[in-house]
Amino acid sequence: MAPIMNPTPLTPKAIAERGEQIYRLKYQADFEANHHGKFVAVNVNTQAATLGATPDEALENAHSADPKGMFHLIRVGFPSAFQISYAASDSRIDWLFG
């Protein structure tokens, strides 16, 4: 009988958690000292990390190295890869419901 390669598919949350854990344990200290502000794609299957100046560059390089990889994107030295903000010109407007 052939072995089961991936018995439980990874959810987006599981990929993110695994990617964050790999980054913290293997790469964070070095990357935050030497690559602050760059983007890193962490392959959650191989634990490889690929740097890039932009999110696209990091993911393209990672995908080139492992076309079947599953990647979690991190911006080095930041709490998340992307920042989203909102500013209302009229504070009386409910931004969810207009």
PDB file of C-alpha atoms in Angstrom:
ATOM      1  CA  MET A   1       0.000   0.000   0.000  1.00  0.00           C
ATOM      2  CA  ALA A   2       1.284   3.481  -0.908  1.00  0.00           C
ATOM      3  CA  PRO A   3       1.861   5.929   1.957  1.00  0.00           C
ATOM      4  CA  ILE A   4      -0.563   8.787   2.418  1.00  0.00           C
ATOM      5  CA  MET A   5       1.282  11.913   1.297  1.00  0.00           C
ATOM      6  CA  ASN A   6      -0.915  14.588   2.890  1.00  0.00           C
ATOM      7  CA  PRO A   7      -3.747  13.033   4.863  1.00  0.00           C
ATOM      8  CA  THR A   8      -5.170  16.344   6.086  1.00  0.00           C
ATOM      9  CA  PRO A   9      -5.106  19.377   3.820  1.00  0.00           C
ATOM     10  CA  LEU A  10      -3.696  22.498   5.419  1.00  0.00           C
ATOM     11  CA  THR A  11      -6.090  25.342   6.035  1.00  0.00           C
ATOM     12  CA  PRO A  12      -4.953  28.944   5.481  1.00  0.00           C
ATOM     13  CA  LYS A  13      -4.781  29.337   9.269  1.00  0.00           C
ATOM     14  CA  ALA A  14      -2.599  26.231   9.639  1.00  0.00           C
ATOM     15  CA  ILE A  15      -0.274  27.425   6.855  1.00  0.00           C
ATOM     16  CA  ALA A  16       0.087  30.825   8.556  1.00  0.00           C
ATOM     17  CA  GLU A  17       0.726  29.287  11.976  1.00  0.00           C
ATOM     18  CA  ARG A  18       3.305  26.855  10.609  1.00  0.00           C
ATOM     19  CA  GLY A  19       4.990  29.607   8.574  1.00  0.00           C
ATOM     20  CA  GLU A  20       5.194  31.926  11.586  1.00  0.00           C
ATOM     21  CA  GLN A  21       6.628  29.143  13.740  1.00  0.00           C
ATOM     22  CA  ILE A  22       9.288  28.220  11.163  1.00  0.00           C
ATOM     23  CA  TYR A  23      10.208  31.890  10.732  1.00  0.00           C
ATOM     24  CA  ARG A  24      10.504  32.484  14.489  1.00  0.00           C
ATOM     25  CA  LEU A  25      12.630  29.400  15.108  1.00  0.00           C
ATOM     26  CA  LYS A  26      14.932  29.444  12.075  1.00  0.00           C
ATOM     27  CA  TYR A  27      15.092  32.891  10.489  1.00  0.00           C
ATOM     28  CA  GLN A  28      13.768  35.758  12.599  1.00  0.00           C
ATOM     29  CA  ALA A  29      16.942  36.775  14.444  1.00  0.00           C
ATOM     30  CA  ASP A  30      19.136  36.805  11.327  1.00  0.00           C
ATOM     31  CA  PHE A  31      16.579  38.346   8.973  1.00  0.00           C
ATOM     32  CA  GLU A  32      15.536  41.127  11.356  1.00  0.00           C
ATOM     33  CA  ALA A  33      19.196  42.055  11.878  1.00  0.00           C
ATOM     34  CA  ASN A  34      20.132  41.920   8.193  1.00  0.00           C
ATOM     35  CA  HIS A  35      17.022  42.194   6.001  1.00  0.00           C
ATOM     36  CA  HIS A  36      14.599  44.555   7.761  1.00  0.00           C
ATOM     37  CA  GLY A  37      11.688  45.625   5.540  1.00  0.00           C
ATOM     38  CA  LYS A  38      12.166  42.887   2.944  1.00  0.00           C
ATOM     39  CA  PHE A  39       9.618  40.163   2.334  1.00  0.00           C
ATOM     40  CA  VAL A  40      10.168  36.466   3.000  1.00  0.00           C
ATOM     41  CA  ALA A  41       8.140  33.551   1.663  1.00  0.00           C
ATOM     42  CA  VAL A  42       8.389  30.613   4.057  1.00  0.00           C
ATOM     43  CA  ASN A  43       7.752  27.211   2.492  1.00  0.00           C
ATOM     44  CA  VAL A  44       5.795  25.333   5.158  1.00  0.00           C
ATOM     45  CA  ASN A  45       6.643  21.975   3.572  1.00  0.00           C
ATOM     46  CA  THR A  46      10.440  22.316   3.278  1.00  0.00           C
ATOM     47  CA  GLN A  47      11.008  25.108   5.851  1.00  0.00           C
ATOM     48  CA  ALA A  48      12.988  27.058   3.233  1.00  0.00           C
ATOM     49  CA  ALA A  49      12.790  30.858   3.287  1.00  0.00           C
ATOM     50  CA  THR A  50      13.090  33.020   0.181  1.00  0.00           C
ATOM     51  CA  LEU A  51      13.723  36.761   0.416  1.00  0.00           C
ATOM     52  CA  GLY A  52      12.585  39.473  -1.968  1.00  0.00           C
ATOM     53  CA  ALA A  53      12.368  43.250  -2.072  1.00  0.00           C
ATOM     54  CA  THR A  54       8.635  42.998  -2.831  1.00  0.00           C
ATOM     55  CA  PRO A  55       5.948  40.428  -1.981  1.00  0.00           C
ATOM     56  CA  ASP A  56       5.793  39.395  -5.640  1.00  0.00           C
ATOM     57  CA  GLU A  57       9.547  38.893  -5.867  1.00  0.00           C
ATOM     58  CA  ALA A  58       9.686  36.762  -2.703  1.00  0.00           C
ATOM     59  CA  LEU A  59       6.776  34.580  -3.838  1.00  0.00           C
ATOM     60  CA  GLU A  60       8.018  34.269  -7.443  1.00  0.00           C
ATOM     61  CA  ASN A  61      11.475  33.204  -6.253  1.00  0.00           C
ATOM     62  CA  ALA A  62       9.988  30.744  -3.774  1.00  0.00           C
ATOM     63  CA  HIS A  63       7.655  29.298  -6.390  1.00  0.00           C
ATOM     64  CA  SER A  64      10.559  28.931  -8.843  1.00  0.00           C
ATOM     65  CA  ALA A  65      12.481  26.952  -6.225  1.00  0.00           C
ATOM     66  CA  ASP A  66       9.483  24.752  -5.367  1.00  0.00           C
ATOM     67  CA  PRO A  67       6.494  24.965  -7.733  1.00  0.00           C
ATOM     68  CA  LYS A  68       4.419  22.721  -5.442  1.00  0.00           C
ATOM     69  CA  GLY A  69       5.337  24.546  -2.252  1.00  0.00           C
ATOM     70  CA  MET A  70       2.916  26.142   0.188  1.00  0.00           C
ATOM     71  CA  PHE A  71       4.107  29.568   1.304  1.00  0.00           C
ATOM     72  CA  HIS A  72       3.451  32.011   4.109  1.00  0.00           C
ATOM     73  CA  LEU A  73       4.468  35.611   3.383  1.00  0.00           C
ATOM     74  CA  ILE A  74       6.066  37.762   6.082  1.00  0.00           C
ATOM     75  CA  ARG A  75       7.468  41.279   6.012  1.00  0.00           C
ATOM     76  CA  VAL A  76      10.685  41.212   8.021  1.00  0.00           C
ATOM     77  CA  GLY A  77      10.452  43.326  11.168  1.00  0.00           C
ATOM     78  CA  PHE A  78       6.726  44.082  10.838  1.00  0.00           C
ATOM     79  CA  PRO A  79       3.698  42.499  12.533  1.00  0.00           C
ATOM     80  CA  SER A  80       2.142  41.628   9.163  1.00  0.00           C
ATOM     81  CA  ALA A  81       3.052  41.587   5.485  1.00  0.00           C
ATOM     82  CA  PHE A  82       0.537  44.326   4.646  1.00  0.00           C
ATOM     83  CA  GLN A  83      -1.005  47.260   6.477  1.00  0.00           C
ATOM     84  CA  ILE A  84      -4.564  48.360   5.953  1.00  0.00           C
ATOM     85  CA  SER A  85      -5.917  51.632   7.236  1.00  0.00           C
ATOM     86  CA  TYR A  86      -9.120  53.588   6.989  1.00  0.00           C
ATOM     87  CA  ALA A  87      -9.861  57.276   7.378  1.00  0.00           C
ATOM     88  CA  ALA A  88     -13.355  58.684   7.179  1.00  0.00           C
ATOM     89  CA  SER A  89     -13.849  62.204   5.955  1.00  0.00           C
ATOM     90  CA  ASP A  90     -17.084  62.345   7.932  1.00  0.00           C
ATOM     91  CA  SER A  91     -16.873  60.599  11.293  1.00  0.00           C
ATOM     92  CA  ARG A  92     -20.688  60.318  11.399  1.00  0.00           C
ATOM     93  CA  ILE A  93     -20.659  57.853   8.505  1.00  0.00           C
ATOM     94  CA  ASP A  94     -20.719  54.197   9.458  1.00  0.00           C
ATOM     95  CA  TRP A  95     -17.933  52.746   7.275  1.00  0.00           C
ATOM     96  CA  LEU A  96     -19.528  49.307   7.192  1.00  0.00           C
ATOM     97  CA  PHE A  97     -23.013  50.349   6.220  1.00  0.00           C
ATOM     98  CA  GLY A  98     -22.581  53.808   4.693  1.00  0.00           C
TER      99      GLY A  98
END
